[in-house]
mmCIF file of C-alpha atoms in Angstrom:
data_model
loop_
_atom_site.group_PDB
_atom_site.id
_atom_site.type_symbol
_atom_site.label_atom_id
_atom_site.label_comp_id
_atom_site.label_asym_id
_atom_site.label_seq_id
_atom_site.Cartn_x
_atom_site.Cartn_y
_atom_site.Cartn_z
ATOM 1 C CA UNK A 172 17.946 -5.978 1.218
ATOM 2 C CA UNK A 173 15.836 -4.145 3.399
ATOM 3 C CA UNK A 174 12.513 -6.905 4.154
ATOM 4 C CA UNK A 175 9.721 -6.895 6.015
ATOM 5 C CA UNK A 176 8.639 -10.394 6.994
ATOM 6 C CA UNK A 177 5.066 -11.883 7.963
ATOM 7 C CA UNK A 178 3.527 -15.540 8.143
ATOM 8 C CA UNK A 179 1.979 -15.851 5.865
ATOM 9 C CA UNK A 180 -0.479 -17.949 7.388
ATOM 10 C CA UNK A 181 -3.481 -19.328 6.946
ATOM 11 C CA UNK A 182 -4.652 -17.774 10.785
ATOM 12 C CA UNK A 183 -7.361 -20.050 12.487
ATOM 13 C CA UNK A 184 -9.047 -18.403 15.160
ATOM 14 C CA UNK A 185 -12.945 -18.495 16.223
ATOM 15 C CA UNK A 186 -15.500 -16.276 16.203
ATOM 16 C CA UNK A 187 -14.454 -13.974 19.356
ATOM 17 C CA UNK A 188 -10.830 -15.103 20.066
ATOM 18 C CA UNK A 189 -8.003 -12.683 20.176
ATOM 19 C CA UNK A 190 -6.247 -12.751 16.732
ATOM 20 C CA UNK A 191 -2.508 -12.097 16.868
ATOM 21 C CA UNK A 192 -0.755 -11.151 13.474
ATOM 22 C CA UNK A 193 3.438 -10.482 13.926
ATOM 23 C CA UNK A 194 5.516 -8.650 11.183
ATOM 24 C CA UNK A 195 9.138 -8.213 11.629
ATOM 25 C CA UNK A 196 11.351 -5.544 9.631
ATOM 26 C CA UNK A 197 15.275 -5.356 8.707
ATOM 27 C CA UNK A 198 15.843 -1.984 8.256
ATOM 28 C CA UNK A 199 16.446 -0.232 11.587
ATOM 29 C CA UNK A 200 16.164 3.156 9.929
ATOM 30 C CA UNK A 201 12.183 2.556 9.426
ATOM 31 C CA UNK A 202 10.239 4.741 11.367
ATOM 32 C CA UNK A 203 6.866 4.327 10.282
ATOM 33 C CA UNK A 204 4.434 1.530 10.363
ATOM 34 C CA UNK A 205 1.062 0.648 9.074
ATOM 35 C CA UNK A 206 -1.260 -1.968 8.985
ATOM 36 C CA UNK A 207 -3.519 -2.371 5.974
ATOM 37 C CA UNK A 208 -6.551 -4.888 5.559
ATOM 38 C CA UNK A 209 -7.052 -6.661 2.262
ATOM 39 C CA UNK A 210 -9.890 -8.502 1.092
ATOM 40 C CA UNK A 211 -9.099 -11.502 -2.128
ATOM 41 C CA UNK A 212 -9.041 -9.170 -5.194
ATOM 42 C CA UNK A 213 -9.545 -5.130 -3.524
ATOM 43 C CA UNK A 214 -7.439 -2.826 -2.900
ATOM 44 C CA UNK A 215 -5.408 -2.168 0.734
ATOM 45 C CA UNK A 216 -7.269 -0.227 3.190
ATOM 46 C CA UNK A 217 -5.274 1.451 5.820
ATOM 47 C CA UNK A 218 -6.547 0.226 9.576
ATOM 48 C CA UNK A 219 -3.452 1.732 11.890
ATOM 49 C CA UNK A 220 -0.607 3.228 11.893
ATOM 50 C CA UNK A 221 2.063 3.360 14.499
ATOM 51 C CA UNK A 222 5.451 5.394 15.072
ATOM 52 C CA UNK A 223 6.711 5.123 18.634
ATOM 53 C CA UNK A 224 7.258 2.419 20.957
ATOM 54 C CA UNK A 225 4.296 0.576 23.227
ATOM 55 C CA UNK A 226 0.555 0.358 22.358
ATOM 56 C CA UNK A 227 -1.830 2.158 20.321
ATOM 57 C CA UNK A 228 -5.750 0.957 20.218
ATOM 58 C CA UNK A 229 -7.931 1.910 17.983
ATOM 59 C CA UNK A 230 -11.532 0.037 18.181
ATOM 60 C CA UNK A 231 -10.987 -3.522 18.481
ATOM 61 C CA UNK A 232 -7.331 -3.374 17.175
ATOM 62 C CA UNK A 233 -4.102 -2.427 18.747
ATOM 63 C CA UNK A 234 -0.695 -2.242 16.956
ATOM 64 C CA UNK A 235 1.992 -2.674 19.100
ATOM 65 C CA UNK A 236 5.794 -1.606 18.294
ATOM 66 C CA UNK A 237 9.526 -2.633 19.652
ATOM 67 C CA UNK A 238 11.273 -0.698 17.834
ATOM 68 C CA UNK A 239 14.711 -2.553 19.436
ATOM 69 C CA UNK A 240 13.347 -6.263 18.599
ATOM 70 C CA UNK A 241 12.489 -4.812 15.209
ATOM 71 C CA UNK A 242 8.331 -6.172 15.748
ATOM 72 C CA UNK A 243 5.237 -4.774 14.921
ATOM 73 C CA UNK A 244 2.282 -6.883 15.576
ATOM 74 C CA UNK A 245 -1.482 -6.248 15.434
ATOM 75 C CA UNK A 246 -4.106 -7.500 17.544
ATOM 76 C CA UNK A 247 -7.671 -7.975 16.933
ATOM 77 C CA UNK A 248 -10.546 -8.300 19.756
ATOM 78 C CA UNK A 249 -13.608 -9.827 19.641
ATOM 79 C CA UNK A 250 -12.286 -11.827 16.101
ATOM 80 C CA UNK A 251 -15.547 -11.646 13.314
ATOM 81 C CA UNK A 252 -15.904 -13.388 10.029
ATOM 82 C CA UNK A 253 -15.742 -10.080 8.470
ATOM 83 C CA UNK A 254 -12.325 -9.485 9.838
ATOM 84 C CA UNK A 255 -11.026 -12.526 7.234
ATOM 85 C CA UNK A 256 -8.864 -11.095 4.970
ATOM 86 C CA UNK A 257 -5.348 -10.848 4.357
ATOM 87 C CA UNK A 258 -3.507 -8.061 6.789
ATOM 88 C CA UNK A 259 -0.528 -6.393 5.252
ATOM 89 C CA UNK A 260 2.216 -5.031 7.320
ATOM 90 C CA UNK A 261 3.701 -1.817 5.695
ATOM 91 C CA UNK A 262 7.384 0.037 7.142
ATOM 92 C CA UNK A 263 8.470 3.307 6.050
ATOM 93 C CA UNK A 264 11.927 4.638 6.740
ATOM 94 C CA UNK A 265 11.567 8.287 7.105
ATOM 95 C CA UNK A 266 13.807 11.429 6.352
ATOM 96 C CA UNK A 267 12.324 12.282 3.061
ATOM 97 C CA UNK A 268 11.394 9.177 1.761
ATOM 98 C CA UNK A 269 8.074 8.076 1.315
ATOM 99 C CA UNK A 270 7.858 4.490 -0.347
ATOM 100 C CA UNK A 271 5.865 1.617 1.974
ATOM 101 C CA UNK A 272 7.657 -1.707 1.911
ATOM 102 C CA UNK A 273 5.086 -4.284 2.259
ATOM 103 C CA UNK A 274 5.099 -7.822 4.026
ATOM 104 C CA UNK A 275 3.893 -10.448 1.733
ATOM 105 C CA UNK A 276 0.616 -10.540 4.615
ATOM 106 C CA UNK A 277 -0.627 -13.048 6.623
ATOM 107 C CA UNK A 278 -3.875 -14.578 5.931
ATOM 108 C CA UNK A 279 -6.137 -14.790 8.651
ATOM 109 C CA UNK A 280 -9.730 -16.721 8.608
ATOM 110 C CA UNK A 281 -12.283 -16.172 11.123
ATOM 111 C CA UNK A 282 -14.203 -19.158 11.909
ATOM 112 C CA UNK A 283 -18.285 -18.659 12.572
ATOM 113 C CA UNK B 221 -15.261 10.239 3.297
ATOM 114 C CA UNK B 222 -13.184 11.363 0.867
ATOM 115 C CA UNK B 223 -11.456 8.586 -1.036
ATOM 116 C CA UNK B 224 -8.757 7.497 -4.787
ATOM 117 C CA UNK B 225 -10.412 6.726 -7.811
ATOM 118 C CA UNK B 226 -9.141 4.927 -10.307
ATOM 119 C CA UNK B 227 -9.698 4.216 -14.010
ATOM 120 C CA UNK B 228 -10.258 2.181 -15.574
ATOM 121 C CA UNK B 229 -10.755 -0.967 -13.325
ATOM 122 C CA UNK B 230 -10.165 -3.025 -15.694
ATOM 123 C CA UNK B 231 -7.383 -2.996 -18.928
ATOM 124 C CA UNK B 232 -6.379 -5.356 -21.758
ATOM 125 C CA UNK B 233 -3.747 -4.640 -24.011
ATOM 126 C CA UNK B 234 -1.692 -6.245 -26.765
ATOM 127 C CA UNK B 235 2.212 -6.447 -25.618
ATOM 128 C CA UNK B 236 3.661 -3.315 -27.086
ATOM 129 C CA UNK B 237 0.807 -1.475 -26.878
ATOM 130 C CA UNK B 238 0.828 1.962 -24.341
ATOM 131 C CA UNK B 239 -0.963 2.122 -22.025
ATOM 132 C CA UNK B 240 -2.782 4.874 -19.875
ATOM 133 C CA UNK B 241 -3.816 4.462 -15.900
ATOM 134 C CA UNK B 242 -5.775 7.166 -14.329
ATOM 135 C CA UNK B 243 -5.936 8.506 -10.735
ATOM 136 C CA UNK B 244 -8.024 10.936 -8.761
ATOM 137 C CA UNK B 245 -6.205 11.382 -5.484
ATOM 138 C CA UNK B 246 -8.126 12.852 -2.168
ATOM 139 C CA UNK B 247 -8.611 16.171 -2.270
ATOM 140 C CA UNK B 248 -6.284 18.501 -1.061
ATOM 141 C CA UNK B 249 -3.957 15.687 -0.327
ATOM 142 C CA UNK B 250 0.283 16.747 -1.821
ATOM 143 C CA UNK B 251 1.591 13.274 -2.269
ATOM 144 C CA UNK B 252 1.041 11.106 -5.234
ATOM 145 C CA UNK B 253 2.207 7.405 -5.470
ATOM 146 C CA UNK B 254 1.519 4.236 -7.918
ATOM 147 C CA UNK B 255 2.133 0.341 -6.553
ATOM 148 C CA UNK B 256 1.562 -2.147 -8.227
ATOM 149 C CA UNK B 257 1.076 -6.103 -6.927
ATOM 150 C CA UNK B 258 1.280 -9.217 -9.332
ATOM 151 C CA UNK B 259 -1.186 -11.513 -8.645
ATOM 152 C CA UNK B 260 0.041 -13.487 -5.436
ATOM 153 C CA UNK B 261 2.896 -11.356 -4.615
ATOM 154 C CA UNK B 262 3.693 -8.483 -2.460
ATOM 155 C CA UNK B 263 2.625 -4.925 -2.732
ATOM 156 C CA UNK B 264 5.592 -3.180 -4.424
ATOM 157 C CA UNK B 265 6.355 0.787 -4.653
ATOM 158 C CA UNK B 266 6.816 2.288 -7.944
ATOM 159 C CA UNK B 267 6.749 6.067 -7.705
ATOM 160 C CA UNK B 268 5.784 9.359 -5.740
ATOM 161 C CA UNK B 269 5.328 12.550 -6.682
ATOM 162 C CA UNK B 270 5.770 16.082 -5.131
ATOM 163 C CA UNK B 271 5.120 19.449 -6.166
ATOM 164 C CA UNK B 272 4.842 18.299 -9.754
ATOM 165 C CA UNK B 273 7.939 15.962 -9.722
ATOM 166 C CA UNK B 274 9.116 12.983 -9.100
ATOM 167 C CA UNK B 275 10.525 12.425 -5.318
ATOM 168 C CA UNK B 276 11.136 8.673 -5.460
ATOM 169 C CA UNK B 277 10.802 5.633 -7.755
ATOM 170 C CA UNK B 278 12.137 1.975 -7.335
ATOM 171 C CA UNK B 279 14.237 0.144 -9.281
ATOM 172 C CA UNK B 280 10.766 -0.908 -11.224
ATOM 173 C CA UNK B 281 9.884 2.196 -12.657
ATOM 174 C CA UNK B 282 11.992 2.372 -15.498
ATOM 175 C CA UNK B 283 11.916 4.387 -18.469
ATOM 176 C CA UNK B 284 8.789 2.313 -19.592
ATOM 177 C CA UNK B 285 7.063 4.136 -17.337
ATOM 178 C CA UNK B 286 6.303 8.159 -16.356
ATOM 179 C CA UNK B 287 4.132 9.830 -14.293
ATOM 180 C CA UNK B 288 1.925 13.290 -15.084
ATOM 181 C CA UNK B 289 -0.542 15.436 -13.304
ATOM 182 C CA UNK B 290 -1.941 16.963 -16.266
ATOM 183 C CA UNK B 291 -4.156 19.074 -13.982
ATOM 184 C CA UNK B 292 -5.681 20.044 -10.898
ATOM 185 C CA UNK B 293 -7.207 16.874 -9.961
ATOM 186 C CA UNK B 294 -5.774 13.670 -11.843
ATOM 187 C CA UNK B 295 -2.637 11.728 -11.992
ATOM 188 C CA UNK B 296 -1.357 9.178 -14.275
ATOM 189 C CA UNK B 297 0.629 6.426 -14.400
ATOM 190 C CA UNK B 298 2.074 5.930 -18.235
ATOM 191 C CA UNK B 299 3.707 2.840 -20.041
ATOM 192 C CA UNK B 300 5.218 3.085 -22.948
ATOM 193 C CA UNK B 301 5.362 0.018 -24.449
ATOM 194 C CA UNK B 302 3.594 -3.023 -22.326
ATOM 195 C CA UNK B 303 5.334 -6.474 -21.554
ATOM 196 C CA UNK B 304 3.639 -9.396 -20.450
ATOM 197 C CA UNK B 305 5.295 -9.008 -16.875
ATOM 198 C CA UNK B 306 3.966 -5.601 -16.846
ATOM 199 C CA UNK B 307 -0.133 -7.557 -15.641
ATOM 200 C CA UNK B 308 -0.771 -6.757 -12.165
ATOM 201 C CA UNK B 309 -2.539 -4.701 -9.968
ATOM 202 C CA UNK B 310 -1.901 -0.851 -10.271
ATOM 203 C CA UNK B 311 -2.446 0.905 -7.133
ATOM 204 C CA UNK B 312 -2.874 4.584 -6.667
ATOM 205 C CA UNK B 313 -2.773 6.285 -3.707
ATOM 206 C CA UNK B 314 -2.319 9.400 -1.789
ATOM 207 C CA UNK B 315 -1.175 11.113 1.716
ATOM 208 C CA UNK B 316 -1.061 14.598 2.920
ATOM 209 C CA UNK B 317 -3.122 16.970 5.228
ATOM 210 C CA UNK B 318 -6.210 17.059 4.578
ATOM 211 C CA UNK B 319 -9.666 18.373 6.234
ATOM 212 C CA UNK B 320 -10.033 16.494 9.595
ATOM 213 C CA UNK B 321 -6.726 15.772 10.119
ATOM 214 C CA UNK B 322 -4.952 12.563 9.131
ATOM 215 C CA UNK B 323 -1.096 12.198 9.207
ATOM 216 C CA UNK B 324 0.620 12.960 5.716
ATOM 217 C CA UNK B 325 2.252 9.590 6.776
ATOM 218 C CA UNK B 326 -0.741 7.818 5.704
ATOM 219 C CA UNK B 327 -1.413 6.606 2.460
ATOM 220 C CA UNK B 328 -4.547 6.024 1.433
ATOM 221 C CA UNK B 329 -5.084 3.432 -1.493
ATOM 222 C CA UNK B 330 -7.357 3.766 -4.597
ATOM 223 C CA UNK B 331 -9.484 -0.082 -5.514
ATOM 224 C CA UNK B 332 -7.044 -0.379 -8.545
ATOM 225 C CA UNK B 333 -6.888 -1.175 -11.841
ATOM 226 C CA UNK B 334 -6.018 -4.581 -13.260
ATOM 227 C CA UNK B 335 -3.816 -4.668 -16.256
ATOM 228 C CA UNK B 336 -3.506 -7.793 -18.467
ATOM 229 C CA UNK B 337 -1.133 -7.652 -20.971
ATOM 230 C CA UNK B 338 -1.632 -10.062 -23.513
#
């Protein structure tokens, strides 16, 4: 069964703080990876995506990817209420196929 | 910015009933998928499309359900005949190349369209 695994969370952090979301994945043929914001009841909205090894920033967020441990974690400066929301991790295992496997998400809340 | 519509947003149905989701993907983008998410759960995949075909489906899509771009610019998601574990959210959404770059990796999602199936 090929998973991709979050906390699900709640994720506490105040107004400012660093948030850290993790996501690991079991199938060592994905070679894809996204991170997608959604808000209670709307639709995922792609934020990053990420395909080799090390950092990538974008903004306030950078997705980071060990492709060896199997992680994929996201990391959001400068935390804002707006950023509450529920943050999907998405894997995609390449060579033709297309279909995202979600994580179930991990719920984070930004405290004012 | 170009974005996937989706109608409509909202659909009730008796259980047996067909039913008919629409999709307007992002211009000049080549793939074409449906997800769908029960309420609490995971996002799951159901389907791409390609070229006027089907390139994928999941164990979900079944022959309840079938895909169609009748034309140029839409793309639906058919089921046949509804169950009451068919409710959920019904995703569209798109990837390819597209004016200002953008991986075909990324897929970008339509808001959705919440089917209750009574």
């Amino acid at each position: 069964q090929k998973e991709v695994e979050q906390n699900s969370g709640p994720l506490s952090v105040p107004e400012g703080a660093i948030a850290s979301l993790n996501c690991t994945y079991s199938d060592r043929g994905s070679q894809s990876f996204f991170w997608y914001r959604q808000y209670s009841g709307k639709s995922p909205e792609l934020i990053m995506s990420i395909y080799s090894n090390g950092d990538k920033e974008d903004g306030r967020f950078t997705a980071q990817l060990n492709k060896a441990s199997q992680y994929v974690s996201l990391l959001i400066r400068d935390s804002q209420p707006s950023d509450s929301a529920t943050y999907l991790c998405a894997v995609k295992r390449d060579t033709g196929r297309r279909a995202l496997t979600f994580g179930s998400g991990t719920r984070l809340q930004v405290q004012p | 910015e170009p974005e996937v519509t989706q109608t409509p947003s909202h659909q009730v149905t008796q259980m047996g009933q067909e039913v008919i989701l629409r999709c307007v993907p992002i211009s000049n983008h080549l793939y074409f998928y449906w997800y769908r998410q029960i309420l609490g759960q995971k996002v799951e995949f159901l389907v791409s499309f390609y070229n006027n075909e089907i390139s994928e489906k999941s164990e979900i899509f079944d022959d309840q359900f079938s895909v169609e771009r009748p034309d140029g610019s839409n793309f639906t998601l058919k089921i046949r005949s509804t169950k009451l574990e068919d409710s959920a959210m019904y995703f569209c959404a798109s990837s390819g190349i597209r004016a200002g770059g953008g991986s075909y990796n990324e897929q970008f999602f339509g808001p959705g369209t919440r089917l209750t199936v009574l």
